[in-house]
Short mmCIF file of C-alpha atoms in Angstrom, two decimals:
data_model
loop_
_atom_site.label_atom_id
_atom_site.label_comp_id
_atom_site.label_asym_id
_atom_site.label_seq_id
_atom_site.Cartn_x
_atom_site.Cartn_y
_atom_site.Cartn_z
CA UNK A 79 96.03 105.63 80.15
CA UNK A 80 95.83 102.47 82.15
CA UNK A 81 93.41 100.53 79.56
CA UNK A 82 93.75 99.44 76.07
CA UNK A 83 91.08 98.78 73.66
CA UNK A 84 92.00 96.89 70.39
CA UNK A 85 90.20 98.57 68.40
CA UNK A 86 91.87 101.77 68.95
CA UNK A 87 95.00 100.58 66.97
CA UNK A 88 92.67 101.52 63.82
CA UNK A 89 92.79 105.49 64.12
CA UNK A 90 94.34 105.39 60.85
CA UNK A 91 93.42 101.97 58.90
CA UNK A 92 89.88 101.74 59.36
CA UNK A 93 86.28 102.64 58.10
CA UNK A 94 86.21 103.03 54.47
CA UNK A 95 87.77 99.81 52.47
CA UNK A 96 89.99 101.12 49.96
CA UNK A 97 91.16 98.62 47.03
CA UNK A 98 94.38 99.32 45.73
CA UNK A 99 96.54 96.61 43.57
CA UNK A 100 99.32 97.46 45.76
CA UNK A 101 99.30 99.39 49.06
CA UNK A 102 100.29 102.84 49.44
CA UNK A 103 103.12 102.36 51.60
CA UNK A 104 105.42 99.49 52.41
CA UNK A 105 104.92 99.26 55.73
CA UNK A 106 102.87 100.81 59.07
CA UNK A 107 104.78 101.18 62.44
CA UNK A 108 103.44 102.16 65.52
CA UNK A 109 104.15 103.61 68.56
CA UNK A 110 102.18 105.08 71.66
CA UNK A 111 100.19 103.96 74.49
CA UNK A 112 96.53 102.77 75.24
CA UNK A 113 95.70 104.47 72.27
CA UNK A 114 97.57 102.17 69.72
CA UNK A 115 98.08 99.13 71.78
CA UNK A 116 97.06 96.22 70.23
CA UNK A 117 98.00 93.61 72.60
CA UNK A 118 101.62 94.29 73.01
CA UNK A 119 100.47 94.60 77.16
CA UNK A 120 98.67 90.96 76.54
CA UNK A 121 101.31 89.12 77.96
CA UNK A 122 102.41 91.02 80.43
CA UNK A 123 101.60 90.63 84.38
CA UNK A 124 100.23 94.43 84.33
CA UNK A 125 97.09 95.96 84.77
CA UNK A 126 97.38 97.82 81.79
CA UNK A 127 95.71 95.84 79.17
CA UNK A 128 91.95 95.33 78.04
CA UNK A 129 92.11 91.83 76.41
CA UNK A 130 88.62 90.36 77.24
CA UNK A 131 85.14 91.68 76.21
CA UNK A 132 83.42 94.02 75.44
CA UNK A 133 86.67 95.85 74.37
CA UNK A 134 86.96 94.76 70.39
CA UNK A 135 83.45 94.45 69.77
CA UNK A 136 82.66 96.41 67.17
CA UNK A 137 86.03 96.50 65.70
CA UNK A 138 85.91 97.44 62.39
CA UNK A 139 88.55 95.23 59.63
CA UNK A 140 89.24 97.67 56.97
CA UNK A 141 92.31 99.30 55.70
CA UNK A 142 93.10 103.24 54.64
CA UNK A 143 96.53 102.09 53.35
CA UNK A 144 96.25 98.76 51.86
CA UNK A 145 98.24 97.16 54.62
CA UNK A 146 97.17 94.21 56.64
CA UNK A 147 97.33 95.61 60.61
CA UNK A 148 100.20 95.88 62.11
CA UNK A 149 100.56 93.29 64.79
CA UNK A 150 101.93 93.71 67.93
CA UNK A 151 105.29 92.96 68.74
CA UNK A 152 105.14 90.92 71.86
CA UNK A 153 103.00 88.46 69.93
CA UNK A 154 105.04 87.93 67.35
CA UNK A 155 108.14 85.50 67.63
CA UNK A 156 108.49 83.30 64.79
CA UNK A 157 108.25 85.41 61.77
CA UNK A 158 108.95 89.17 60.99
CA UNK A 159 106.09 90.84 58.88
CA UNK A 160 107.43 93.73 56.60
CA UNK A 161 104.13 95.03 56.61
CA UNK A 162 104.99 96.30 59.69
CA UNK A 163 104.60 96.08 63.81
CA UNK A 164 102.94 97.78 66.64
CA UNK A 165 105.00 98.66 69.47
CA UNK A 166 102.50 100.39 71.50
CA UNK A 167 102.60 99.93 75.47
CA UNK A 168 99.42 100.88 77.77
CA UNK A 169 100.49 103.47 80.39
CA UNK A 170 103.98 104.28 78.17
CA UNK A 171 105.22 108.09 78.85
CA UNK A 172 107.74 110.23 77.00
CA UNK A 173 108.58 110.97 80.32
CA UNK A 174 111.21 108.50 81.85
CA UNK A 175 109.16 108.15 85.14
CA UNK A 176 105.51 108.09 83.37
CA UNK A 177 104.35 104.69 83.65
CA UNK A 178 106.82 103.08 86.51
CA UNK A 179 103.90 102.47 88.33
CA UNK A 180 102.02 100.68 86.09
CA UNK A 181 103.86 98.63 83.46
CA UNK A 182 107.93 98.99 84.35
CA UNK A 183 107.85 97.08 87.54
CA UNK A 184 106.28 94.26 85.54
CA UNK A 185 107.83 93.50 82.51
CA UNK A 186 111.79 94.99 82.95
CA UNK A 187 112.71 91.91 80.66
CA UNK A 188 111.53 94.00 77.47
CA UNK A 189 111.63 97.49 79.05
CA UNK A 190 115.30 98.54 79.72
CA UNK A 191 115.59 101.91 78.74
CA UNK A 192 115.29 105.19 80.44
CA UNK A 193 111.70 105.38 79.69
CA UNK A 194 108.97 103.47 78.47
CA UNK A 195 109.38 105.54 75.16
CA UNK A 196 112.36 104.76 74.24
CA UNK A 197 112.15 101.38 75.27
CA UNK A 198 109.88 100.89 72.53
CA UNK A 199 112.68 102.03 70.18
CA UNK A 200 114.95 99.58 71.88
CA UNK A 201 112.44 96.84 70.25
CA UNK A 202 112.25 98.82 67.13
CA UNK A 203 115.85 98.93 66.91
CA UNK A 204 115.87 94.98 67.59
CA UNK A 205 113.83 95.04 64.39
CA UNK A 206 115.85 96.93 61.97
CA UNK A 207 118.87 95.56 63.25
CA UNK A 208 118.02 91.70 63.95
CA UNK A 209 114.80 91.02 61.71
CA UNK A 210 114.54 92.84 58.86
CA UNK A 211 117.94 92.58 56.70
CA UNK A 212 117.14 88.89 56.21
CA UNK A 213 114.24 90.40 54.10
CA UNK A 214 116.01 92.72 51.78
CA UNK A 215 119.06 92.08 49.60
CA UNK A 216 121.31 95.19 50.54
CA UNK A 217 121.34 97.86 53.26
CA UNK A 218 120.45 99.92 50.53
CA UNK A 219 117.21 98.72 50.01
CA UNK A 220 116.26 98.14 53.89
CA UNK A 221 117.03 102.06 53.90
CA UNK A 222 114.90 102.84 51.22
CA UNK A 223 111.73 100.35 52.80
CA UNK A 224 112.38 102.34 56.29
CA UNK A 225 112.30 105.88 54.72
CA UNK A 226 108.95 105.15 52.39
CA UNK A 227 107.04 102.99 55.58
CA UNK A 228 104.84 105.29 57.58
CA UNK A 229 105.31 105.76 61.26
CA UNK A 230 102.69 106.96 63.79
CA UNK A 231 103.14 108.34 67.71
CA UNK A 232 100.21 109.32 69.70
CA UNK A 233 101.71 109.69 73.34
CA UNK A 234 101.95 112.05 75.94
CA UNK A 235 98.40 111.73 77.57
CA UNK A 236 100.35 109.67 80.33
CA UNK A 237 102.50 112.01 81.32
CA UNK A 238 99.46 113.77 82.22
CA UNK A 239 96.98 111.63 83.40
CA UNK A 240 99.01 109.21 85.29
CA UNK A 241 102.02 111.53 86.29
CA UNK A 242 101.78 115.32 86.36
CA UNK A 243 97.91 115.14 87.30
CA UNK A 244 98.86 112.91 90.40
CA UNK A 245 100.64 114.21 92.80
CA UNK A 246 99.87 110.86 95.25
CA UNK A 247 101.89 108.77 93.14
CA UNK A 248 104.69 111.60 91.45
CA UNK A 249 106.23 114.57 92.40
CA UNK A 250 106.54 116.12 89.36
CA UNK A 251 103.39 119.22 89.66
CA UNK A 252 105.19 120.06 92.83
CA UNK A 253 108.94 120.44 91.47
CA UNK A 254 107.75 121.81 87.68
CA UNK A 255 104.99 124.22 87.25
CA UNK A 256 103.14 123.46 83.57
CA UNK A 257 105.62 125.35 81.01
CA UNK A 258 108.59 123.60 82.00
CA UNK A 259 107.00 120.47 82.68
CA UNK A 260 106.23 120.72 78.87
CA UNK A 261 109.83 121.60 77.75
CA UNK A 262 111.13 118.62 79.76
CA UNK A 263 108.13 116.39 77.22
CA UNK A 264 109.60 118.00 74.52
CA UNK A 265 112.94 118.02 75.51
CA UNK A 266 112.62 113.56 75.37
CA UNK A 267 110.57 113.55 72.52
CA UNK A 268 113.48 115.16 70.70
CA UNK A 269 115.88 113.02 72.01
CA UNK A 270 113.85 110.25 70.86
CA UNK A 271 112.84 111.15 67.44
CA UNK A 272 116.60 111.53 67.13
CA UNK A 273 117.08 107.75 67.43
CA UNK A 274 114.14 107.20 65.13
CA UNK A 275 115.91 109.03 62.39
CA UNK A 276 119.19 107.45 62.95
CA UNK A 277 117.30 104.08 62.68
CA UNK A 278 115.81 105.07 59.16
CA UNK A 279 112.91 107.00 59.99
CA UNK A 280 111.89 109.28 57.69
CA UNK A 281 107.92 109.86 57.74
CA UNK A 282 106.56 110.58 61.38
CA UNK A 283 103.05 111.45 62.31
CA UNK A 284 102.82 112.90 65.70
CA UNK A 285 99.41 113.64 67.44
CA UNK A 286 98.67 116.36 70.31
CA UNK A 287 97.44 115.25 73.24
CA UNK A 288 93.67 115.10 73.40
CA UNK A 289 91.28 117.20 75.72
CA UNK A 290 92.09 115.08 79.14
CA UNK A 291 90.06 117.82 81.02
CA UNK A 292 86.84 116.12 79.45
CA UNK A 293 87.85 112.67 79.80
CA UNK A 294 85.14 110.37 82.27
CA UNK A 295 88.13 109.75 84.48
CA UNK A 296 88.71 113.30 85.51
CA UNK A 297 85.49 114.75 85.03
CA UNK A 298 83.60 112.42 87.09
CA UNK A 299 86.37 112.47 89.66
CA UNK A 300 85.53 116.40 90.60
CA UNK A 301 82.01 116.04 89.19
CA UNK A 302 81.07 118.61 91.96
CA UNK A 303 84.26 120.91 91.77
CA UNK A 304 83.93 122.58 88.87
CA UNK A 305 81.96 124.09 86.28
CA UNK A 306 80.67 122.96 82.74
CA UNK A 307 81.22 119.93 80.97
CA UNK A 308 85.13 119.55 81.42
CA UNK A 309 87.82 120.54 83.47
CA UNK A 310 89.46 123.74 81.88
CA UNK A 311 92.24 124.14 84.05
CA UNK A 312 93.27 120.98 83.07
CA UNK A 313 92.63 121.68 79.35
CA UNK A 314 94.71 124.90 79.86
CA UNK A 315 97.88 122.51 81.33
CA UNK A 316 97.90 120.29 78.36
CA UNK A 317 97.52 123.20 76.12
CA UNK A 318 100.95 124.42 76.92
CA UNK A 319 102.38 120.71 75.53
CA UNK A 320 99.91 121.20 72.57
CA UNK A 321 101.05 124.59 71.36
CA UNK A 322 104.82 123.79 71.50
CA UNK A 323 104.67 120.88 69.29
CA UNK A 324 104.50 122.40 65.94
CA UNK A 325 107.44 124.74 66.46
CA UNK A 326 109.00 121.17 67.96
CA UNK A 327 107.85 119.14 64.87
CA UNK A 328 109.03 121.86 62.12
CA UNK A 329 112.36 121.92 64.24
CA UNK A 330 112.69 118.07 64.14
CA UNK A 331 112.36 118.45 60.19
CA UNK A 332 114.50 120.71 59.51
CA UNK A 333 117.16 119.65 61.84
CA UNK A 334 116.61 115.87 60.37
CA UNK A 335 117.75 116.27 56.75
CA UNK A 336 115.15 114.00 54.23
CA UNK A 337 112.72 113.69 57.67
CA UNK A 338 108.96 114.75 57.65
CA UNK A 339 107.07 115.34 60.58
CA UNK A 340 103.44 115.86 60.96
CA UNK A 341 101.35 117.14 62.97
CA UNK A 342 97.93 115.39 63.96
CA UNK A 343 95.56 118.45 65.47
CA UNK A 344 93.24 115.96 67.17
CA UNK A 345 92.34 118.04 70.36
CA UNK A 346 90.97 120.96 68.90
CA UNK A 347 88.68 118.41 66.91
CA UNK A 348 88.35 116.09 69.98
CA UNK A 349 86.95 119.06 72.04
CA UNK A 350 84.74 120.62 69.11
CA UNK A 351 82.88 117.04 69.45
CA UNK A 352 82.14 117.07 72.78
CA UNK A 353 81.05 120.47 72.93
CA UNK A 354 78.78 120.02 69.91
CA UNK A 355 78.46 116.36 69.50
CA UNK A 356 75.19 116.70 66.89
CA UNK A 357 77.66 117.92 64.12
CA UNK A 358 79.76 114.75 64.26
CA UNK A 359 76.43 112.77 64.69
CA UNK A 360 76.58 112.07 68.17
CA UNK A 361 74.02 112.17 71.15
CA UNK A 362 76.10 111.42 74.15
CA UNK A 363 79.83 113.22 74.70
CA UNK A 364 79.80 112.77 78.28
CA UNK A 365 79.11 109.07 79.40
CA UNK A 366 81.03 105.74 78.79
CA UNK A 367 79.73 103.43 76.51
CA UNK A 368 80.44 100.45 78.74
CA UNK A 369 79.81 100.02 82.29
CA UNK A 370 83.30 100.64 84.02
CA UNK A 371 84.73 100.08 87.09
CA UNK A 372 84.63 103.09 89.64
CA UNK A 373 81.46 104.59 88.42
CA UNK A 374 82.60 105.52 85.19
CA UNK A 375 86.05 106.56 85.79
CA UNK A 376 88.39 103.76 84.83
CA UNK A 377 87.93 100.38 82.11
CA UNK A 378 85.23 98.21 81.41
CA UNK A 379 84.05 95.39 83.47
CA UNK A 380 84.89 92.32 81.83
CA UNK A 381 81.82 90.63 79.72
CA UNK A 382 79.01 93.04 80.01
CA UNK A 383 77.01 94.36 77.27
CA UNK A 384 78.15 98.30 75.87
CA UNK A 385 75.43 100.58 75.23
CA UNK A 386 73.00 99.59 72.56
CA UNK A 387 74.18 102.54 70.17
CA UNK A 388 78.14 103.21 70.73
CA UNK A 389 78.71 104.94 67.52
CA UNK A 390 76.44 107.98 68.96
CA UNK A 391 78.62 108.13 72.27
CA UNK A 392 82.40 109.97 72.15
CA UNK A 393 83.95 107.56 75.14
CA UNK A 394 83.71 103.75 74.80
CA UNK A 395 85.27 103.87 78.65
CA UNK A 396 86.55 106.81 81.29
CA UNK A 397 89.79 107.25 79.04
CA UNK A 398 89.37 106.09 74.88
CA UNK A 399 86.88 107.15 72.45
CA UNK A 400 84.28 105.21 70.43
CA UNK A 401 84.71 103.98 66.67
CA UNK A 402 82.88 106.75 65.38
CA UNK A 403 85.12 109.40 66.74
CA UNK A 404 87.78 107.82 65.88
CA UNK A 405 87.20 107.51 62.29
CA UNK A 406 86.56 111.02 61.92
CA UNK A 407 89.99 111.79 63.27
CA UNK A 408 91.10 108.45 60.70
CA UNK A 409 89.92 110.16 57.97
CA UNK A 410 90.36 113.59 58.67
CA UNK A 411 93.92 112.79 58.80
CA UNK A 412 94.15 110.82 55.58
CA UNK A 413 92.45 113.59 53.51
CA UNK A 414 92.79 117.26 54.85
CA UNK A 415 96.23 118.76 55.11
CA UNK A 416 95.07 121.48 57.60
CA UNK A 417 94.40 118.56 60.12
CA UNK A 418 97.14 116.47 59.75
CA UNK A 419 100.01 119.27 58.58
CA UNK A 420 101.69 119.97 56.61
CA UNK A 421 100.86 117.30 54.90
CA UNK A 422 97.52 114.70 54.86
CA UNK A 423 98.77 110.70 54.99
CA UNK A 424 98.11 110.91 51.25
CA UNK A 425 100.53 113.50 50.58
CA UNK A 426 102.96 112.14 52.76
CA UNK A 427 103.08 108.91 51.27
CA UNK A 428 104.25 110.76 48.15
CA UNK A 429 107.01 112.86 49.77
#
């Protein structure tokens, strides 16, 4: 996803205020794309950033954990918070190709991996290897912070939306037909989970990729090729990603002795809402809150007004969703173990 609203990065620390005389967990980390980005894409000569009105608007300062957020990473140079970071990167892929276009060309200086994923574990690694011990007293107790800290992944949508999906700009839904196009998704995110764990990482929350089929940016694209509300042949091609990963994510914790992995089952919820947005008290599941460029199919236009009433629309813009949705999927997540599974972000923090 080629934009980045700031108040995405609250998924799962927003809405209700809860006061606790410590937090819940010792620290937050974050990793993803568009979804999560906070500003890590700020400072970077890319396209792939949404740092100007009337993204942040209505952002909503209020904590699930007890944390304060989790800044992003490229802002911060003088001090190291233990609280935790945000490592998200608009347009970032598992893929190792995903994103090239948009982001890698720019900013090699902090992305040197083989893909934008695990280039974001490069900088995590700078972390727990360069900034953190100064913090702690022994290894011992860095390795305890690291296994108790939450960690949360949404990404994959990219792979998608900016690579499989266009065959302009990548080859890849001309040399791999959807199944194995998944396996080679899950075959990185393995490999990269992997170096997670070996870093420390113990308690992983992993969501699937959303209903892209319904998304402004595709729908509007082939408003007159196809029928109903979203694109189902495109929902059927990220299904294929979405039904692996819980065989993936049960292998990962097994395989990972003391590791957790969870499973955040945001599409079936994501779709339920914009097929019957009334029961999640919205009017609008098809239209962009703001007015974006392209007729509705990319970001906002800098500094004009949203619509009057975002929390009843599902998009803010052609790719991210609106407060409200997002804070049903926040605390959906934090409460019901048959959403996020096996276990809720309550239970997990006791694990």
């Amino acid at each position: 996803m080629t934009s980045m609203p700031l108040i995405f990065l609250s998924i799962f620390l927003h809405l209700v205020i809860l006061i606790h005389s410590s937090p819940l967990a010792p620290a937050l980390y974050v990793l993803g794309d568009s979804l999560f980005d906070s500003g890590n894409n700020n400072i970077l000569p890319t396209l792939a950033k949404a740092d100007y009105l009337p993204y942040g608007v209505n952002f909503v300062k209020a904590e699930f954990l007890g944390l304060p957020y989790s800044p992003p990473y490229m802002s911060i140079w003088r001090s190291t918070p233990v609280t935790g970071f945000n490592y998200a990167s608009g347009s970032c892929g598992i893929l190792p190709e995903t994103g090239d276009l948009f982001v890698r060309t720019h900013c090699a200086l902090f992305f040197v991996s083989s893909s934008l994923f695990s280039s974001l574990i490069d900088l995590f690694q700078r972390t727990v290897q360069s900034d953190l011990p100064m913090h702690f007293k022994s290894s011992y107790d860095l390795s305890e912070y690291l296994s108790k800290s939450i960690f949360i992944l949404s990404i994959g949508s990219n792979d998608y939306i900016i690579n499989y999906l266009q065959p302009n700009l990548y080859n890849t839904s001309k040399h791999y037909p959807p199944q194995p196009f998944a396996q080679q998704g899950f075959t990185y995110f393995f490999m990269n989970s992997q170096r997670l764990y070996s870093l420390g990482v113990r308690k992983i929350v992993m969501f699937e990729i959303g209903p892209i089929g319904c998304i402004p940016s595709i729908t509007r694209k082939v408003r007159n090729k196809h029928n109903g509300q979203c694109v189902e042949e495109i929902n059927q091609i990220v299904s294929l990603f979405n039904e692996g990963l819980p065989a993936l994510l049960k292998n990962l914790t097994s395989t990972l002795q003391g590791s957790t992995f969870v499973l955040g089952q945001a599409n079936f919820l994501g779709y339920d809402a914009i097929k019957h947005p009334s029961k999640y008290g919205l009017t609008d599941s098809e239209t962009p809150c703001c007015t974006t460029w392209e007729n509705g199919t990319s970001g906002c236009i800098p500094l004009l007004s949203p619509c009057p009433h975002a929390y009843q629309h599902f998009f803010w813009d052609a790719f991210h969703l609106t407060e409200t949705v997002y804070s049903v999927v926040a605390t959906r997540c934090f409460n019901d173990a048959s959403f996020c599974s096996p276990f809720n972000i309550k239970q997990l923090i006791q694990l």
